[in-house]
């Protein structure tokens, strides 16, 4: 794990002391936060999450937003550094009792997943051994037709979706 050196001259008021134990074990915290996440997942209906407009601030001013890493259920904290509405950098949150100022390899690449130049931005289809760009409508209709064919041939329980950072 990466750990940032403490530079007290640059960050006045922040001590290099570890976060004191609040009497809650990591296991208890993760158990409690996981149950809360499941309860919230039932509340959030489709369409309730929408894109937020970027805040207008002074030009070239870097604003730090505290966020949570999306890759696993641990919930490590990240400082997202934003300039003119564009995510330009990130750092782990050093005061976080969960990650204590560290990133795993997946957490360190969170920004790249959202805006990296190697990120896939449109549907691709392999035709005659070569990848070709196709339109969203074509991709959705082809995938839907293939799923319908599988369901008709093998039954309604022949396809299902799983999603996790673990696989």
PDB file of C-alpha atoms in Angstrom:
ATOM      1  CA  UNK A   1       0.000   0.000   0.000  1.00  0.00           C
ATOM      2  CA  UNK A   2       1.123   3.531  -0.695  1.00  0.00           C
ATOM      3  CA  UNK A   3       1.495   5.826   2.288  1.00  0.00           C
ATOM      4  CA  UNK A   4       2.155   9.546   2.059  1.00  0.00           C
ATOM      5  CA  UNK A   5       4.910  11.109   4.099  1.00  0.00           C
ATOM      6  CA  UNK A   6       3.695  13.556   6.704  1.00  0.00           C
ATOM      7  CA  UNK A   7       4.686  17.124   5.923  1.00  0.00           C
ATOM      8  CA  UNK A   8       3.563  19.234   8.900  1.00  0.00           C
ATOM      9  CA  UNK A   9       5.074  22.412   7.461  1.00  0.00           C
ATOM     10  CA  UNK A  10       2.737  22.192   4.492  1.00  0.00           C
ATOM     11  CA  UNK A  11      -0.340  21.151   6.436  1.00  0.00           C
ATOM     12  CA  UNK A  12      -0.577  23.181   9.637  1.00  0.00           C
ATOM     13  CA  UNK A  13      -2.825  21.833  12.340  1.00  0.00           C
ATOM     14  CA  UNK A  14      -2.612  18.202  11.233  1.00  0.00           C
ATOM     15  CA  UNK A  15      -0.723  15.934  13.590  1.00  0.00           C
ATOM     16  CA  UNK A  16       1.146  12.818  12.570  1.00  0.00           C
ATOM     17  CA  UNK A  17      -0.486  10.849  15.432  1.00  0.00           C
ATOM     18  CA  UNK A  18      -2.622   7.837  14.532  1.00  0.00           C
ATOM     19  CA  UNK A  19      -6.378   8.081  14.883  1.00  0.00           C
ATOM     20  CA  UNK A  20      -7.369   7.064  18.443  1.00  0.00           C
ATOM     21  CA  UNK A  21      -9.330   3.842  18.924  1.00  0.00           C
ATOM     22  CA  UNK A  22     -13.026   4.643  19.353  1.00  0.00           C
ATOM     23  CA  UNK A  23     -13.824   1.197  20.818  1.00  0.00           C
ATOM     24  CA  UNK A  24     -15.245  -0.066  17.511  1.00  0.00           C
ATOM     25  CA  UNK A  25     -13.330  -2.865  15.808  1.00  0.00           C
ATOM     26  CA  UNK A  26     -12.795  -2.822  12.053  1.00  0.00           C
ATOM     27  CA  UNK A  27     -14.938  -5.948  11.732  1.00  0.00           C
ATOM     28  CA  UNK A  28     -17.811  -4.342  13.697  1.00  0.00           C
ATOM     29  CA  UNK A  29     -17.553  -1.170  11.621  1.00  0.00           C
ATOM     30  CA  UNK A  30     -17.619  -3.079   8.316  1.00  0.00           C
ATOM     31  CA  UNK A  31     -20.504  -5.249   9.499  1.00  0.00           C
ATOM     32  CA  UNK A  32     -22.548  -2.202  10.550  1.00  0.00           C
ATOM     33  CA  UNK A  33     -21.740  -0.195   7.413  1.00  0.00           C
ATOM     34  CA  UNK A  34     -22.564  -3.149   5.160  1.00  0.00           C
ATOM     35  CA  UNK A  35     -25.998  -3.559   6.697  1.00  0.00           C
ATOM     36  CA  UNK A  36     -26.619   0.181   6.326  1.00  0.00           C
ATOM     37  CA  UNK A  37     -25.595   0.003   2.682  1.00  0.00           C
ATOM     38  CA  UNK A  38     -28.058  -2.801   2.038  1.00  0.00           C
ATOM     39  CA  UNK A  39     -30.846  -0.780   3.641  1.00  0.00           C
ATOM     40  CA  UNK A  40     -29.992   2.261   1.510  1.00  0.00           C
ATOM     41  CA  UNK A  41     -29.858   0.157  -1.647  1.00  0.00           C
ATOM     42  CA  UNK A  42     -33.513  -0.735  -1.143  1.00  0.00           C
ATOM     43  CA  UNK A  43     -34.471   2.937  -0.782  1.00  0.00           C
ATOM     44  CA  UNK A  44     -32.742   4.220  -3.916  1.00  0.00           C
ATOM     45  CA  UNK A  45     -35.120   3.751  -6.813  1.00  0.00           C
ATOM     46  CA  UNK A  46     -33.903   3.843 -10.431  1.00  0.00           C
ATOM     47  CA  UNK A  47     -33.659   7.402 -11.665  1.00  0.00           C
ATOM     48  CA  UNK A  48     -32.964   8.916  -8.231  1.00  0.00           C
ATOM     49  CA  UNK A  49     -29.266   9.263  -8.968  1.00  0.00           C
ATOM     50  CA  UNK A  50     -28.572  11.984 -11.499  1.00  0.00           C
ATOM     51  CA  UNK A  51     -25.628  13.975 -12.720  1.00  0.00           C
ATOM     52  CA  UNK A  52     -24.848  16.997 -10.578  1.00  0.00           C
ATOM     53  CA  UNK A  53     -23.831  20.245 -12.260  1.00  0.00           C
ATOM     54  CA  UNK A  54     -20.287  21.392 -11.583  1.00  0.00           C
ATOM     55  CA  UNK A  55     -19.996  24.201  -9.082  1.00  0.00           C
ATOM     56  CA  UNK A  56     -18.731  27.494 -10.441  1.00  0.00           C
ATOM     57  CA  UNK A  57     -15.703  28.792  -8.620  1.00  0.00           C
ATOM     58  CA  UNK A  58     -12.744  30.975  -9.360  1.00  0.00           C
ATOM     59  CA  UNK A  59     -10.793  30.028 -12.447  1.00  0.00           C
ATOM     60  CA  UNK A  60      -7.997  27.505 -11.844  1.00  0.00           C
ATOM     61  CA  UNK A  61      -9.071  27.035  -8.216  1.00  0.00           C
ATOM     62  CA  UNK A  62      -8.603  23.444  -7.035  1.00  0.00           C
ATOM     63  CA  UNK A  63     -11.460  22.211  -4.868  1.00  0.00           C
ATOM     64  CA  UNK A  64     -11.155  19.011  -2.822  1.00  0.00           C
ATOM     65  CA  UNK A  65     -14.211  16.772  -2.451  1.00  0.00           C
ATOM     66  CA  UNK A  66     -14.218  13.844  -0.038  1.00  0.00           C
ATOM     67  CA  UNK A  67     -15.575  10.710  -1.691  1.00  0.00           C
ATOM     68  CA  UNK A  68     -15.548   6.934  -1.263  1.00  0.00           C
ATOM     69  CA  UNK A  69     -13.637   4.451  -3.410  1.00  0.00           C
ATOM     70  CA  UNK A  70     -16.122   2.457  -5.562  1.00  0.00           C
ATOM     71  CA  UNK A  71     -14.133  -0.740  -5.984  1.00  0.00           C
ATOM     72  CA  UNK A  72     -14.973  -2.900  -2.961  1.00  0.00           C
ATOM     73  CA  UNK A  73     -17.061  -2.980   0.188  1.00  0.00           C
ATOM     74  CA  UNK A  74     -14.331  -1.615   2.484  1.00  0.00           C
ATOM     75  CA  UNK A  75     -15.223   2.036   1.798  1.00  0.00           C
ATOM     76  CA  UNK A  76     -11.841   3.765   1.790  1.00  0.00           C
ATOM     77  CA  UNK A  77     -11.950   7.568   1.671  1.00  0.00           C
ATOM     78  CA  UNK A  78     -10.492   9.590  -1.212  1.00  0.00           C
ATOM     79  CA  UNK A  79      -9.908  13.310  -1.689  1.00  0.00           C
ATOM     80  CA  UNK A  80     -10.912  14.127  -5.278  1.00  0.00           C
ATOM     81  CA  UNK A  81      -9.128  17.256  -6.530  1.00  0.00           C
ATOM     82  CA  UNK A  82     -11.321  19.137  -9.010  1.00  0.00           C
ATOM     83  CA  UNK A  83     -10.435  22.153 -11.169  1.00  0.00           C
ATOM     84  CA  UNK A  84     -13.088  23.817 -13.361  1.00  0.00           C
ATOM     85  CA  UNK A  85     -15.365  20.791 -12.964  1.00  0.00           C
ATOM     86  CA  UNK A  86     -12.673  18.307 -14.082  1.00  0.00           C
ATOM     87  CA  UNK A  87     -11.270  15.649 -11.737  1.00  0.00           C
ATOM     88  CA  UNK A  88      -7.523  16.288 -12.010  1.00  0.00           C
ATOM     89  CA  UNK A  89      -6.073  14.325  -9.113  1.00  0.00           C
ATOM     90  CA  UNK A  90      -6.709  12.352  -5.977  1.00  0.00           C
ATOM     91  CA  UNK A  91      -5.171  11.491  -2.634  1.00  0.00           C
ATOM     92  CA  UNK A  92      -6.176   9.094   0.111  1.00  0.00           C
ATOM     93  CA  UNK A  93      -7.785  10.641   3.188  1.00  0.00           C
ATOM     94  CA  UNK A  94      -5.201  10.482   5.960  1.00  0.00           C
ATOM     95  CA  UNK A  95      -7.746  11.027   8.735  1.00  0.00           C
ATOM     96  CA  UNK A  96      -9.876   8.075   7.596  1.00  0.00           C
ATOM     97  CA  UNK A  97     -10.040   5.290  10.204  1.00  0.00           C
ATOM     98  CA  UNK A  98     -10.524   2.779   7.372  1.00  0.00           C
ATOM     99  CA  UNK A  99      -7.624   3.356   4.980  1.00  0.00           C
ATOM    100  CA  UNK A 100      -5.477   5.631   7.199  1.00  0.00           C
ATOM    101  CA  UNK A 101      -3.980   7.510   4.273  1.00  0.00           C
ATOM    102  CA  UNK A 102      -3.335   4.573   1.967  1.00  0.00           C
ATOM    103  CA  UNK A 103      -4.611   3.389  -1.426  1.00  0.00           C
ATOM    104  CA  UNK A 104      -4.652  -0.115  -2.800  1.00  0.00           C
ATOM    105  CA  UNK A 105      -3.761  -0.471  -6.496  1.00  0.00           C
ATOM    106  CA  UNK A 106      -7.438  -0.329  -7.540  1.00  0.00           C
ATOM    107  CA  UNK A 107      -8.173   2.704  -5.364  1.00  0.00           C
ATOM    108  CA  UNK A 108      -5.135   4.527  -6.710  1.00  0.00           C
ATOM    109  CA  UNK A 109      -6.558   4.173 -10.240  1.00  0.00           C
ATOM    110  CA  UNK A 110     -10.102   5.375  -9.432  1.00  0.00           C
ATOM    111  CA  UNK A 111      -9.710   8.591 -11.445  1.00  0.00           C
ATOM    112  CA  UNK A 112      -8.368   6.706 -14.456  1.00  0.00           C
ATOM    113  CA  UNK A 113     -11.489   4.548 -14.567  1.00  0.00           C
ATOM    114  CA  UNK A 114     -13.639   7.649 -14.928  1.00  0.00           C
ATOM    115  CA  UNK A 115     -11.590   9.825 -17.272  1.00  0.00           C
ATOM    116  CA  UNK A 116      -8.541   7.844 -18.409  1.00  0.00           C
ATOM    117  CA  UNK A 117      -7.562   8.013 -22.066  1.00  0.00           C
ATOM    118  CA  UNK A 118      -7.489   4.183 -22.312  1.00  0.00           C
ATOM    119  CA  UNK A 119     -11.067   3.906 -21.004  1.00  0.00           C
ATOM    120  CA  UNK A 120     -13.617   2.329 -23.344  1.00  0.00           C
ATOM    121  CA  UNK A 121     -16.076   5.083 -24.298  1.00  0.00           C
ATOM    122  CA  UNK A 122     -18.325   3.402 -26.871  1.00  0.00           C
ATOM    123  CA  UNK A 123     -19.465  -0.104 -27.858  1.00  0.00           C
ATOM    124  CA  UNK A 124     -17.092  -2.311 -29.803  1.00  0.00           C
ATOM    125  CA  UNK A 125     -17.774  -5.490 -31.772  1.00  0.00           C
ATOM    126  CA  UNK A 126     -15.288  -8.036 -33.050  1.00  0.00           C
ATOM    127  CA  UNK A 127     -15.836  -8.531 -36.783  1.00  0.00           C
ATOM    128  CA  UNK A 128     -13.543 -10.891 -38.728  1.00  0.00           C
ATOM    129  CA  UNK A 129     -10.999 -10.809 -35.877  1.00  0.00           C
ATOM    130  CA  UNK A 130     -10.857  -7.004 -35.678  1.00  0.00           C
ATOM    131  CA  UNK A 131     -12.589  -4.682 -33.181  1.00  0.00           C
ATOM    132  CA  UNK A 132     -14.942  -2.180 -34.803  1.00  0.00           C
ATOM    133  CA  UNK A 133     -16.835   0.701 -33.241  1.00  0.00           C
ATOM    134  CA  UNK A 134     -20.623   0.330 -33.407  1.00  0.00           C
ATOM    135  CA  UNK A 135     -23.517   2.530 -32.316  1.00  0.00           C
ATOM    136  CA  UNK A 136     -25.345   2.220 -29.006  1.00  0.00           C
ATOM    137  CA  UNK A 137     -28.632   1.281 -30.680  1.00  0.00           C
ATOM    138  CA  UNK A 138     -26.971  -1.515 -32.633  1.00  0.00           C
ATOM    139  CA  UNK A 139     -25.191  -2.814 -29.523  1.00  0.00           C
ATOM    140  CA  UNK A 140     -28.367  -2.823 -27.424  1.00  0.00           C
ATOM    141  CA  UNK A 141     -30.472  -4.526 -30.109  1.00  0.00           C
ATOM    142  CA  UNK A 142     -27.838  -7.214 -30.789  1.00  0.00           C
ATOM    143  CA  UNK A 143     -27.283  -7.957 -27.100  1.00  0.00           C
ATOM    144  CA  UNK A 144     -31.052  -8.038 -26.467  1.00  0.00           C
ATOM    145  CA  UNK A 145     -31.652 -10.350 -29.419  1.00  0.00           C
ATOM    146  CA  UNK A 146     -28.923 -12.744 -28.272  1.00  0.00           C
ATOM    147  CA  UNK A 147     -30.225 -12.793 -24.686  1.00  0.00           C
ATOM    148  CA  UNK A 148     -33.755 -13.488 -25.983  1.00  0.00           C
ATOM    149  CA  UNK A 149     -32.409 -16.357 -28.132  1.00  0.00           C
ATOM    150  CA  UNK A 150     -30.610 -17.867 -25.113  1.00  0.00           C
ATOM    151  CA  UNK A 151     -33.726 -17.523 -22.949  1.00  0.00           C
ATOM    152  CA  UNK A 152     -35.958 -19.104 -25.614  1.00  0.00           C
ATOM    153  CA  UNK A 153     -33.537 -21.969 -26.192  1.00  0.00           C
ATOM    154  CA  UNK A 154     -32.481 -22.732 -22.602  1.00  0.00           C
ATOM    155  CA  UNK A 155     -35.244 -21.280 -20.393  1.00  0.00           C
ATOM    156  CA  UNK A 156     -35.789 -18.118 -18.341  1.00  0.00           C
ATOM    157  CA  UNK A 157     -33.144 -19.026 -15.712  1.00  0.00           C
ATOM    158  CA  UNK A 158     -30.348 -19.431 -18.270  1.00  0.00           C
ATOM    159  CA  UNK A 159     -28.880 -15.928 -17.854  1.00  0.00           C
ATOM    160  CA  UNK A 160     -28.347 -13.768 -14.790  1.00  0.00           C
ATOM    161  CA  UNK A 161     -26.189 -10.823 -13.760  1.00  0.00           C
ATOM    162  CA  UNK A 162     -23.584 -10.639 -11.018  1.00  0.00           C
ATOM    163  CA  UNK A 163     -21.715  -7.504 -10.088  1.00  0.00           C
ATOM    164  CA  UNK A 164     -18.907  -6.939  -7.623  1.00  0.00           C
ATOM    165  CA  UNK A 165     -15.398  -5.598  -7.330  1.00  0.00           C
ATOM    166  CA  UNK A 166     -14.291  -9.083  -6.330  1.00  0.00           C
ATOM    167  CA  UNK A 167     -14.796 -10.784  -9.693  1.00  0.00           C
TER     168      UNK A 167
END
